[in-house]
Short mmCIF file of C-alpha atoms in Angstrom, two decimals:
data_model
loop_
_atom_site.label_atom_id
_atom_site.label_comp_id
_atom_site.label_asym_id
_atom_site.label_seq_id
_atom_site.Cartn_x
_atom_site.Cartn_y
_atom_site.Cartn_z
CA MET K 1 92.50 87.29 115.47
CA PHE K 2 93.25 89.86 118.12
CA SER K 3 93.42 87.47 121.05
CA LYS K 4 95.93 85.48 119.08
CA ALA K 5 97.89 88.56 118.35
CA VAL K 6 98.39 90.64 121.45
CA LYS K 7 97.60 91.24 125.04
CA LEU K 8 95.75 94.52 125.13
CA THR K 9 95.26 97.49 127.31
CA VAL K 10 93.03 99.44 124.98
CA VAL K 11 92.06 103.01 125.58
CA MET K 12 89.66 103.18 122.71
CA GLY K 13 89.73 106.43 120.90
CA LEU K 14 90.00 104.97 117.48
CA LEU K 15 88.59 105.36 114.10
CA ALA K 16 85.72 105.71 111.84
CA ALA K 17 85.52 104.66 108.23
CA GLY K 18 84.15 106.35 105.19
CA CYS K 19 82.11 104.11 102.91
CA SER K 20 78.63 104.31 101.49
CA ASN K 21 77.69 101.24 103.53
CA PRO K 22 79.80 100.21 106.53
CA HIS K 23 78.76 96.59 106.06
CA TYR K 24 79.54 96.54 102.35
CA PRO K 25 81.33 93.22 101.79
CA HIS K 26 84.40 94.11 99.77
CA GLN K 27 84.94 90.46 98.83
CA ALA K 28 85.28 88.55 95.61
CA SER K 29 81.53 88.01 95.35
CA TYR K 30 80.58 91.63 94.82
CA GLU K 31 79.65 92.64 91.30
CA LEU K 32 81.22 95.44 89.33
CA ARG K 33 78.85 98.31 89.82
CA GLY K 34 80.28 100.97 87.55
CA ARG K 35 77.63 103.39 88.69
CA ALA K 36 77.65 106.93 87.48
CA ALA K 37 79.65 109.37 89.56
CA PRO K 38 77.54 111.50 91.88
CA ALA K 39 77.06 115.19 91.28
CA PRO K 40 80.20 117.16 92.23
CA ILE K 41 80.27 118.39 95.79
CA ALA K 42 82.70 120.53 97.69
CA ASN K 43 85.51 118.33 98.96
CA THR K 44 88.19 119.72 101.22
CA ALA K 45 90.13 116.48 101.64
CA ARG K 46 93.87 117.09 101.72
CA TYR K 47 96.57 114.84 100.28
CA GLU K 48 100.25 115.66 100.19
CA HIS K 49 101.51 116.09 96.63
CA TYR K 50 104.50 114.14 95.41
CA ASP K 51 106.14 113.42 92.07
CA ASP K 52 106.90 109.92 90.83
CA ASN K 53 110.45 108.65 91.18
CA PRO K 54 112.46 109.50 88.06
CA VAL K 55 114.65 107.22 85.99
CA LYS K 56 118.21 107.37 87.31
CA GLN K 57 121.43 106.47 85.52
CA VAL K 58 123.50 104.00 87.49
CA SER K 59 126.73 105.63 86.35
CA GLN K 60 125.65 108.83 88.10
CA GLN K 61 123.51 107.54 91.00
CA PRO K 62 124.26 103.90 91.79
CA LEU K 63 122.57 103.95 95.22
CA ALA K 64 118.85 103.85 96.03
CA THR K 65 118.31 104.62 99.73
CA PHE K 66 114.92 104.65 101.44
CA SER K 67 112.94 103.77 104.54
CA LEU K 68 110.69 100.74 104.44
CA ASP K 69 106.95 101.31 104.75
CA VAL K 70 104.18 98.99 105.90
CA ASP K 71 101.17 101.33 105.74
CA THR K 72 98.17 100.18 103.70
CA GLY K 73 95.72 103.08 104.09
CA SER K 74 96.03 104.29 100.50
CA TYR K 75 94.55 101.07 99.08
CA ALA K 76 91.39 101.19 101.22
CA ASN K 77 90.93 104.91 100.57
CA VAL K 78 91.27 104.46 96.80
CA ARG K 79 88.80 101.56 96.98
CA ARG K 80 86.33 103.86 98.74
CA PHE K 81 86.66 106.43 95.94
CA LEU K 82 86.04 103.82 93.26
CA ASN K 83 83.10 102.22 95.06
CA ASP K 84 81.57 105.69 95.37
CA GLY K 85 81.88 106.11 91.59
CA ILE K 86 84.76 108.60 91.78
CA TYR K 87 88.13 108.31 90.07
CA PRO K 88 90.70 108.92 92.84
CA PRO K 89 92.99 111.96 92.90
CA GLU K 90 96.58 111.10 91.99
CA ASP K 91 98.01 112.15 95.34
CA ALA K 92 95.72 109.68 97.16
CA VAL K 93 97.52 106.83 95.36
CA ARG K 94 100.72 105.47 96.91
CA VAL K 95 101.87 102.40 95.02
CA GLU K 96 103.89 100.87 97.86
CA GLU K 97 100.79 100.83 100.08
CA MET K 98 98.90 99.08 97.29
CA MET K 99 101.52 96.33 97.04
CA ASN K 100 101.83 95.90 100.81
CA TYR K 101 98.06 95.60 101.29
CA PHE K 102 97.97 91.96 100.22
CA PRO K 103 99.04 89.14 102.54
CA ALA K 104 101.57 86.78 101.00
CA GLU K 105 100.04 83.67 99.46
CA ALA K 106 103.12 81.65 100.40
CA LYS K 107 103.30 79.86 103.73
CA PRO K 108 104.72 81.92 106.64
CA ILE K 109 108.44 81.64 107.07
CA SER K 110 109.35 79.61 110.14
CA ASP K 111 111.49 81.02 112.92
CA LYS K 112 114.23 78.58 111.92
CA SER K 113 114.44 80.19 108.49
CA HIS K 114 115.30 83.50 110.12
CA ASN K 115 118.25 82.24 112.17
CA SER K 116 117.95 84.90 114.91
CA GLN K 117 117.31 87.62 112.32
CA PRO K 118 113.95 89.46 112.46
CA PHE K 119 113.26 88.87 108.77
CA VAL K 120 114.53 87.18 105.64
CA VAL K 121 115.18 88.80 102.28
CA ASP K 122 114.49 87.26 98.90
CA TYR K 123 114.25 88.65 95.38
CA GLU K 124 113.10 87.82 91.87
CA LEU K 125 113.72 89.23 88.39
CA ALA K 126 111.37 89.11 85.40
CA PRO K 127 110.60 91.08 82.24
CA ALA K 128 108.27 94.01 82.91
CA PRO K 129 104.85 93.12 81.45
CA TRP K 130 104.22 96.72 80.32
CA ASN K 131 107.62 97.11 78.61
CA ARG K 132 109.62 94.11 77.47
CA GLU K 133 112.69 96.37 77.16
CA ARG K 134 112.70 96.65 80.96
CA THR K 135 113.27 94.18 83.79
CA LEU K 136 111.53 94.18 87.16
CA LEU K 137 113.42 93.52 90.37
CA ARG K 138 111.10 92.54 93.22
CA VAL K 139 112.63 92.49 96.69
CA ASN K 140 110.55 90.58 99.24
CA ILE K 141 111.11 91.12 102.96
CA GLN K 142 109.25 88.70 105.21
CA ALA K 143 109.26 89.35 108.96
CA LYS K 144 109.20 86.43 111.35
CA ASP K 145 105.92 85.71 113.07
CA ILE K 146 105.50 85.27 116.81
CA LYS K 147 103.64 82.42 118.46
CA THR K 148 100.53 83.38 120.39
CA ALA K 149 101.99 82.21 123.69
CA GLU K 150 105.00 84.49 123.20
CA LEU K 151 103.08 87.69 122.47
CA PRO K 152 103.68 90.49 124.97
CA PRO K 153 100.85 92.25 126.81
CA ALA K 154 99.62 95.47 125.26
CA ASN K 155 98.42 98.76 126.69
CA LEU K 156 96.48 100.52 123.94
CA VAL K 157 94.79 103.87 124.07
CA PHE K 158 92.08 104.42 121.47
CA LEU K 159 91.50 108.14 121.06
CA VAL K 160 88.15 108.59 119.28
CA ASP K 161 86.77 111.67 117.57
CA VAL K 162 83.10 111.91 118.62
CA SER K 163 82.42 115.35 117.17
CA GLY K 164 79.13 116.00 115.35
CA SER K 165 80.54 115.10 111.95
CA MET K 166 80.97 111.52 113.17
CA ASP K 167 77.19 111.11 113.38
CA GLU K 168 76.91 109.12 110.14
CA PRO K 169 76.44 105.34 109.67
CA ALA K 170 79.85 104.96 108.05
CA LYS K 171 81.66 106.73 110.87
CA LEU K 172 80.99 106.34 114.60
CA PRO K 173 78.48 103.45 114.22
CA LEU K 174 81.01 101.63 112.04
CA LEU K 175 83.66 102.27 114.65
CA GLN K 176 81.46 100.90 117.41
CA SER K 177 80.78 97.74 115.41
CA SER K 178 84.50 97.42 114.72
CA LEU K 179 85.46 97.72 118.37
CA LYS K 180 82.94 95.08 119.35
CA LEU K 181 84.78 92.67 117.08
CA LEU K 182 87.77 93.09 119.37
CA VAL K 183 85.97 92.41 122.62
CA ASP K 184 85.56 88.65 122.16
CA GLU K 185 89.26 88.42 121.33
CA LEU K 186 90.52 90.04 124.53
CA ARG K 187 92.27 87.98 127.17
CA ASP K 188 92.31 88.51 130.91
CA GLN K 189 95.75 90.14 130.81
CA ASP K 190 94.60 92.67 128.23
CA ARG K 191 93.24 96.02 129.31
CA VAL K 192 90.98 98.48 127.55
CA ALA K 193 90.23 102.16 128.01
CA ILE K 194 88.40 104.66 125.80
CA VAL K 195 89.21 108.36 125.48
CA THR K 196 86.92 110.58 123.40
CA TYR K 197 87.16 114.18 122.25
CA SER K 198 84.81 116.71 120.66
CA GLY K 199 83.95 119.99 122.37
CA GLU K 200 85.45 118.44 125.47
CA GLU K 201 87.59 115.44 126.24
CA ARG K 202 86.71 112.63 128.62
CA VAL K 203 87.66 109.12 129.66
CA ALA K 204 84.72 107.07 128.41
CA LEU K 205 86.19 103.89 129.87
CA PRO K 206 88.99 103.71 132.46
CA SER K 207 91.59 101.02 132.01
CA THR K 208 89.60 97.79 132.16
CA SER K 209 90.61 94.14 132.11
CA GLY K 210 89.85 92.15 128.98
CA SER K 211 87.97 89.71 131.18
CA ASP K 212 85.25 92.33 131.85
CA LYS K 213 83.75 92.15 128.38
CA SER K 214 80.25 93.32 129.31
CA THR K 215 81.58 96.59 130.76
CA ILE K 216 83.67 97.21 127.65
CA ARG K 217 80.73 96.53 125.31
CA HIS K 218 78.50 98.87 127.32
CA ALA K 219 81.07 101.67 127.07
CA ILE K 220 81.37 101.20 123.31
CA GLU K 221 77.61 101.30 122.84
CA GLY K 222 77.41 104.50 124.90
CA LEU K 223 79.55 106.59 122.54
CA ASN K 224 77.61 109.46 120.93
CA ALA K 225 78.64 112.04 118.35
CA SER K 226 78.05 115.73 119.06
CA GLY K 227 79.85 119.05 119.35
CA ALA K 228 82.83 120.61 117.62
CA THR K 229 86.28 119.11 117.11
CA SER K 230 89.12 120.11 119.41
CA GLY K 231 91.74 117.50 120.04
CA GLU K 232 94.63 119.06 121.95
CA ALA K 233 93.34 118.13 125.41
CA GLY K 234 92.15 114.79 124.05
CA ILE K 235 95.55 113.68 122.86
CA ARG K 236 97.18 114.81 126.09
CA LEU K 237 94.57 112.88 128.07
CA ALA K 238 95.20 109.83 125.92
CA TYR K 239 98.90 109.98 126.73
CA GLN K 240 98.07 110.31 130.42
CA GLN K 241 95.98 107.15 130.21
CA ALA K 242 98.76 105.35 128.34
CA GLU K 243 101.23 106.35 131.03
CA LYS K 244 98.92 105.15 133.81
CA GLY K 245 98.54 101.76 132.16
CA PHE K 246 102.15 101.52 130.94
CA ILE K 247 103.36 97.92 130.66
CA LYS K 248 107.09 97.40 130.87
CA ASN K 249 108.29 95.18 128.00
CA GLY K 250 104.75 95.29 126.60
CA VAL K 251 103.00 97.15 123.79
CA ASN K 252 102.01 100.71 124.68
CA ARG K 253 100.22 102.48 121.85
CA ILE K 254 97.62 105.14 121.14
CA LEU K 255 95.25 104.57 118.21
CA LEU K 256 93.85 107.87 116.97
CA ALA K 257 90.67 107.67 114.87
CA THR K 258 89.03 110.63 113.16
CA ASP K 259 86.95 111.51 110.08
CA GLY K 260 88.67 114.77 109.31
CA ASP K 261 91.33 117.23 110.26
CA PHE K 262 92.65 116.42 113.71
CA ASN K 263 92.30 119.90 115.14
CA VAL K 264 94.66 119.42 118.05
CA GLY K 265 94.59 123.02 119.15
CA ILE K 266 98.36 123.15 118.97
CA SER K 267 99.04 126.04 116.61
CA ASP K 268 102.26 124.67 115.20
CA THR K 269 102.23 121.18 113.68
CA LYS K 270 105.84 120.84 114.77
CA GLN K 271 104.71 121.19 118.38
CA LEU K 272 102.43 118.20 117.89
CA GLU K 273 105.26 116.23 116.31
CA ALA K 274 107.56 117.16 119.19
CA LEU K 275 105.01 115.88 121.70
CA ILE K 276 104.58 112.60 119.83
CA LYS K 277 108.35 112.15 119.50
CA GLN K 278 108.84 112.82 123.19
CA LYS K 279 106.26 110.20 124.15
CA ARG K 280 107.60 107.80 121.51
CA ASP K 281 111.00 107.92 123.15
CA THR K 282 109.40 106.86 126.45
CA GLY K 283 107.92 103.77 124.80
CA ILE K 284 104.43 105.01 123.85
CA THR K 285 103.83 104.83 120.09
CA LEU K 286 100.91 106.14 118.03
CA SER K 287 98.94 104.84 115.05
CA THR K 288 96.13 106.50 113.10
CA LEU K 289 92.88 105.23 111.64
CA GLY K 290 91.13 107.41 109.08
CA VAL K 291 87.54 107.52 107.87
CA GLY K 292 85.32 109.75 105.81
CA SER K 293 85.97 111.89 102.76
CA ASP K 294 85.16 115.61 103.03
CA ASN K 295 87.72 117.50 105.10
CA PHE K 296 89.76 114.31 105.50
CA ASN K 297 93.34 115.39 106.21
CA GLU K 298 95.26 112.32 105.16
CA ALA K 299 98.56 114.18 105.06
CA MET K 300 98.27 114.81 108.80
CA MET K 301 97.22 111.21 109.52
CA VAL K 302 100.23 109.79 107.67
CA LYS K 303 102.70 112.23 109.22
CA VAL K 304 101.48 111.70 112.78
CA ALA K 305 101.71 107.91 112.41
CA ASP K 306 105.22 108.16 110.96
CA VAL K 307 106.45 110.35 113.80
CA GLY K 308 104.78 108.08 116.35
CA ASN K 309 106.47 104.92 115.00
CA GLY K 310 103.01 103.59 114.22
CA ASN K 311 100.91 102.78 111.17
CA TYR K 312 98.28 104.58 109.13
CA SER K 313 95.17 102.65 108.09
CA TYR K 314 91.92 103.71 106.47
CA LEU K 315 88.58 102.03 107.18
CA ASP K 316 85.96 102.01 104.45
CA SER K 317 83.91 99.03 105.66
CA LEU K 318 83.40 96.59 108.50
CA SER K 319 85.32 94.02 106.48
CA GLU K 320 88.34 96.32 106.38
CA ALA K 321 87.98 96.93 110.11
CA LYS K 322 88.16 93.19 110.69
CA LYS K 323 91.28 92.96 108.51
CA VAL K 324 93.02 95.83 110.31
CA LEU K 325 91.82 95.33 113.89
CA ASN K 326 91.56 91.54 114.07
CA ASP K 327 93.33 89.59 111.37
CA GLU K 328 96.46 91.76 111.14
CA MET K 329 96.51 93.57 114.47
CA HIS K 330 99.59 91.72 115.71
CA GLN K 331 101.48 92.86 112.59
CA THR K 332 100.69 96.43 113.56
CA LEU K 333 101.37 96.21 117.28
CA ILE K 334 104.26 93.76 117.65
CA THR K 335 107.43 95.29 116.23
CA VAL K 336 110.23 92.88 115.32
CA ALA K 337 112.56 95.48 113.77
CA LYS K 338 112.58 99.27 114.06
CA ASP K 339 114.15 102.02 111.94
CA VAL K 340 114.44 99.67 108.96
CA LYS K 341 116.32 101.20 106.01
CA ALA K 342 117.26 99.80 102.63
CA GLN K 343 120.13 100.75 100.37
CA ILE K 344 120.46 99.01 97.03
CA GLU K 345 123.64 99.44 95.03
CA PHE K 346 123.37 98.76 91.29
CA ASN K 347 126.27 97.40 89.26
CA PRO K 348 126.95 99.85 86.38
CA GLN K 349 128.50 97.02 84.39
CA ARG K 350 125.16 95.19 84.24
CA VAL K 351 122.47 97.82 84.94
CA ILE K 352 122.20 101.07 82.94
CA GLU K 353 119.17 102.68 84.59
CA TYR K 354 116.70 102.08 87.37
CA ARG K 355 113.36 103.51 88.48
CA GLN K 356 111.91 102.75 91.89
CA ILE K 357 108.15 102.18 91.82
CA GLY K 358 106.59 103.75 94.89
CA TYR K 359 108.23 104.83 98.16
CA GLU K 360 108.49 108.42 96.90
CA LYS K 361 107.72 109.72 100.39
CA ARG K 362 110.25 107.40 102.01
CA GLN K 363 113.40 108.47 100.21
CA LEU K 364 116.54 109.06 102.29
CA ARG K 365 119.92 110.58 101.60
CA ASP K 366 122.61 108.00 100.93
CA GLU K 367 124.49 109.04 104.06
CA ASP K 368 121.35 108.48 106.17
CA PHE K 369 121.68 104.74 105.75
CA ASN K 370 124.56 104.43 108.23
CA ASN K 371 123.31 107.20 110.52
CA ASP K 372 121.46 105.57 113.41
CA ALA K 373 120.04 108.94 114.45
CA VAL K 374 117.83 109.03 111.33
CA ASP K 375 114.35 107.64 111.98
CA ALA K 376 112.83 105.09 109.59
CA GLY K 377 109.90 102.67 109.38
CA ASP K 378 109.21 99.71 111.66
CA ILE K 379 108.21 96.17 110.64
CA GLY K 380 105.66 94.13 112.58
CA ALA K 381 105.54 90.40 113.27
CA GLY K 382 104.65 88.33 110.20
CA LYS K 383 104.50 91.36 107.91
CA ARG K 384 105.50 91.07 104.25
CA VAL K 385 107.04 94.12 102.55
CA THR K 386 107.45 94.43 98.78
CA VAL K 387 109.92 96.71 96.99
CA LEU K 388 109.87 96.99 93.18
CA PHE K 389 112.36 98.48 90.71
CA GLU K 390 112.19 98.78 86.94
CA LEU K 391 115.66 98.20 85.47
CA THR K 392 117.30 98.82 82.12
CA LEU K 393 119.89 96.08 81.78
CA ALA K 394 122.98 96.19 79.59
CA GLY K 395 121.83 95.41 76.05
CA GLN K 396 118.40 96.98 76.54
CA LYS K 397 117.55 100.37 75.07
CA PRO K 398 118.09 103.12 77.68
CA SER K 399 115.82 106.13 78.01
CA VAL K 400 118.84 108.46 78.14
CA ASN K 401 121.74 108.25 75.69
CA PRO K 402 125.10 107.47 77.30
CA LEU K 403 127.41 110.43 77.83
CA ARG K 404 129.99 110.92 75.10
CA TYR K 405 132.56 112.20 77.56
CA GLY K 406 131.25 110.44 80.63
CA LYS K 407 133.38 108.28 82.87
CA GLN K 408 133.58 104.74 81.58
CA ASN K 409 132.63 102.12 84.12
CA PRO K 410 135.23 99.40 84.56
CA ALA K 411 134.18 95.92 85.59
CA GLN K 412 133.33 96.10 89.25
CA GLY K 413 133.01 93.18 91.66
CA LYS K 414 131.17 90.06 90.61
CA SER K 415 130.27 90.30 86.93
CA ASP K 416 127.10 88.24 87.42
CA GLU K 417 125.78 90.58 90.13
CA LEU K 418 123.17 93.10 89.05
CA ALA K 419 122.85 94.74 92.44
CA PHE K 420 123.60 94.41 96.14
CA ILE K 421 120.84 94.73 98.75
CA ASN K 422 121.72 96.20 102.14
CA LEU K 423 119.21 96.38 104.99
CA ARG K 424 119.86 98.10 108.30
CA TRP K 425 117.63 97.91 111.38
CA LYS K 426 117.55 98.10 115.16
CA ALA K 427 116.10 95.70 117.69
CA PRO K 428 112.68 96.75 119.06
CA GLN K 429 114.36 97.81 122.29
CA GLY K 430 116.77 100.08 120.40
CA GLY K 431 120.57 100.04 120.49
CA ASP K 432 123.01 100.04 117.59
CA SER K 433 121.77 99.06 114.15
CA GLN K 434 122.54 95.75 112.48
CA LEU K 435 123.27 95.03 108.82
CA MET K 436 122.04 92.33 106.45
CA SER K 437 123.20 92.01 102.83
CA GLU K 438 122.13 89.97 99.81
CA PRO K 439 123.59 89.99 96.26
CA VAL K 440 121.23 90.09 93.28
CA THR K 441 122.41 87.82 90.46
CA ALA K 442 121.20 87.42 86.90
CA ALA K 443 120.62 83.71 87.54
CA ARG K 444 117.25 84.59 89.11
CA LEU K 445 115.98 86.29 85.93
CA SER K 446 112.92 84.60 84.43
CA THR K 447 113.04 84.35 80.66
CA ALA K 448 109.40 85.47 80.33
CA PHE K 449 106.91 87.28 82.55
CA ASP K 450 104.49 84.36 82.34
CA SER K 451 107.11 82.03 83.83
CA ALA K 452 107.71 84.24 86.86
CA SER K 453 106.28 83.28 90.24
CA GLN K 454 102.65 83.91 91.11
CA GLU K 455 103.63 86.58 93.66
CA MET K 456 105.86 88.38 91.16
CA ARG K 457 103.11 88.48 88.55
CA PHE K 458 100.37 89.59 90.95
CA GLN K 459 102.48 92.31 92.57
CA SER K 460 103.48 93.55 89.12
CA ALA K 461 99.77 93.90 88.28
CA VAL K 462 99.16 95.85 91.49
CA ALA K 463 102.11 98.13 90.72
CA ALA K 464 100.81 98.67 87.19
CA TRP K 465 97.36 99.61 88.53
CA GLY K 466 98.78 102.11 91.00
CA GLN K 467 100.98 103.73 88.37
CA LYS K 468 98.14 103.97 85.87
CA LEU K 469 95.84 105.53 88.48
CA ARG K 470 98.53 108.19 88.93
CA GLY K 471 98.62 108.85 85.20
CA SER K 472 102.14 107.50 84.74
CA SER K 473 103.47 107.85 81.20
CA TYR K 474 105.18 104.48 81.61
CA LEU K 475 101.76 102.79 81.63
CA ALA K 476 100.16 104.88 78.87
CA ALA K 477 100.12 101.98 76.40
CA THR K 478 98.84 99.48 78.97
CA SER K 479 95.08 98.91 79.20
CA TRP K 480 93.06 98.28 82.34
CA GLU K 481 92.01 94.96 80.84
CA GLN K 482 95.63 93.88 80.47
CA ILE K 483 96.29 94.65 84.13
CA ALA K 484 93.18 92.70 85.14
CA GLN K 485 94.35 89.75 83.03
CA TRP K 486 97.79 89.73 84.67
CA ALA K 487 96.17 89.74 88.11
CA SER K 488 93.63 87.06 87.18
CA ALA K 489 96.36 84.72 85.98
CA ALA K 490 98.19 85.15 89.32
CA ARG K 491 95.20 85.15 91.67
CA GLY K 492 96.17 81.94 93.47
CA GLU K 493 94.08 80.49 96.31
CA ASP K 494 92.96 83.95 97.47
CA THR K 495 91.51 82.71 100.77
CA ASN K 496 90.13 86.11 101.82
CA GLY K 497 88.96 87.23 98.39
CA TYR K 498 91.24 90.28 98.39
CA ARG K 499 92.74 89.49 94.99
CA ALA K 500 89.41 88.83 93.30
CA GLU K 501 88.20 92.16 94.65
CA PHE K 502 91.34 93.83 93.28
CA ILE K 503 90.58 92.54 89.79
CA GLN K 504 87.11 94.10 89.98
CA LEU K 505 88.59 97.40 91.16
CA VAL K 506 90.93 97.44 88.16
CA LYS K 507 87.95 97.02 85.83
CA LEU K 508 86.00 99.68 87.72
CA SER K 509 88.96 102.06 87.35
CA GLY K 510 88.70 101.69 83.59
CA LYS K 511 84.98 102.51 83.62
CA LEU K 512 85.51 105.64 85.72
CA GLU K 513 88.59 107.01 83.98
CA LYS K 514 87.82 110.30 82.26
#
């Protein structure tokens, strides 16, 4: 819960979610609706296009270098499409955000396991369920959690779009209900303020102690939607409020919530990015919360959050708001490692080809790995990050014939090593980066997919679903029912019902596929 996660100074200018019913319980108990898609309507939602990662030959490109990502907005947005009876557009699907949506079923790793490091790295190998001629490498990165008593105070600014388009049950009213969930979790040392913008910007609630819950609730209930959208002055006012409430050695973050294009009034997007970078370097970060469908500019929401060293989330229901704003808020706000990069070197003696599943928008140049000036993703307290590769091992049939005149690869290093994992990160306060390494050996390879761990099997099902939604040729022979079966067999305890819901979404995807 939020009180267990952070001390807050919240300037609420946050989000609104787009779902047909803001109280729709996206839990295991809901039935597969499979309703007919509504009549086509004009939709100006914008998603940044990207191509899937290609298969790469290890002899030519032995290094895979990328920034880690902990966003989850794509999963909730795709769920909203499916629940509205619409098959999602390919560019709305980001497989890494699907995999990282689900909390780990395993028990949290204790601080002792980390030995002064901000996270631990583990891996597993198993046959790919959709192609037995391929092997999956799953890299699991588990950040250390922080005890409630050790959580720093937080100064949050919620910047809320209250333009006329927010006057729908699934938008501003959902946001108001979501914010009220936070109020009971606030502590005396937490502070809250609300900044709104539409035709004009205003401070709806000056910085207020978390002990004054009645005043905060009254301010939330008083928000009304009207007017046009113009956010330039609003975002500047939000930064002013964040600066006024700045907490040294605390959390200082703006949460921007909007149902559409954030019309900041700054003509050049790069000017907006420059402003956010400037404030980021002073210790004020920025996250985004998206809602709605028509005119939803997800590309902007993702980019702004990346530049602001924050996170992008999408709210499609009150249940999702609780997950994002209560249950996992400390993972979003409390950074344990910043600018986290991964570089995996594959052994050409043992691995012929590899294909990274997801993280297309997080790729880096190989030389960026050791360059501390290159920005990368941050990892929050207790967060689990999953990275998945499809490998062609020596002895398996490659997709590309070996070169007749190509350079022959001599035995290199340890013959039992398939790959070598390198992670580089900085402390939350900055400074020089640190390095962690872990060899990947064939001894961890499961002989059959069914004998792999529960987490490996479930995450493989999620990855298969995401790829199939994107129309991947690698999943062409795999049915939706097969994916649902893989997930069902690896459901586990599923305390929150997220995995049971996922299984229903897989089946719904099959009913809506054209």
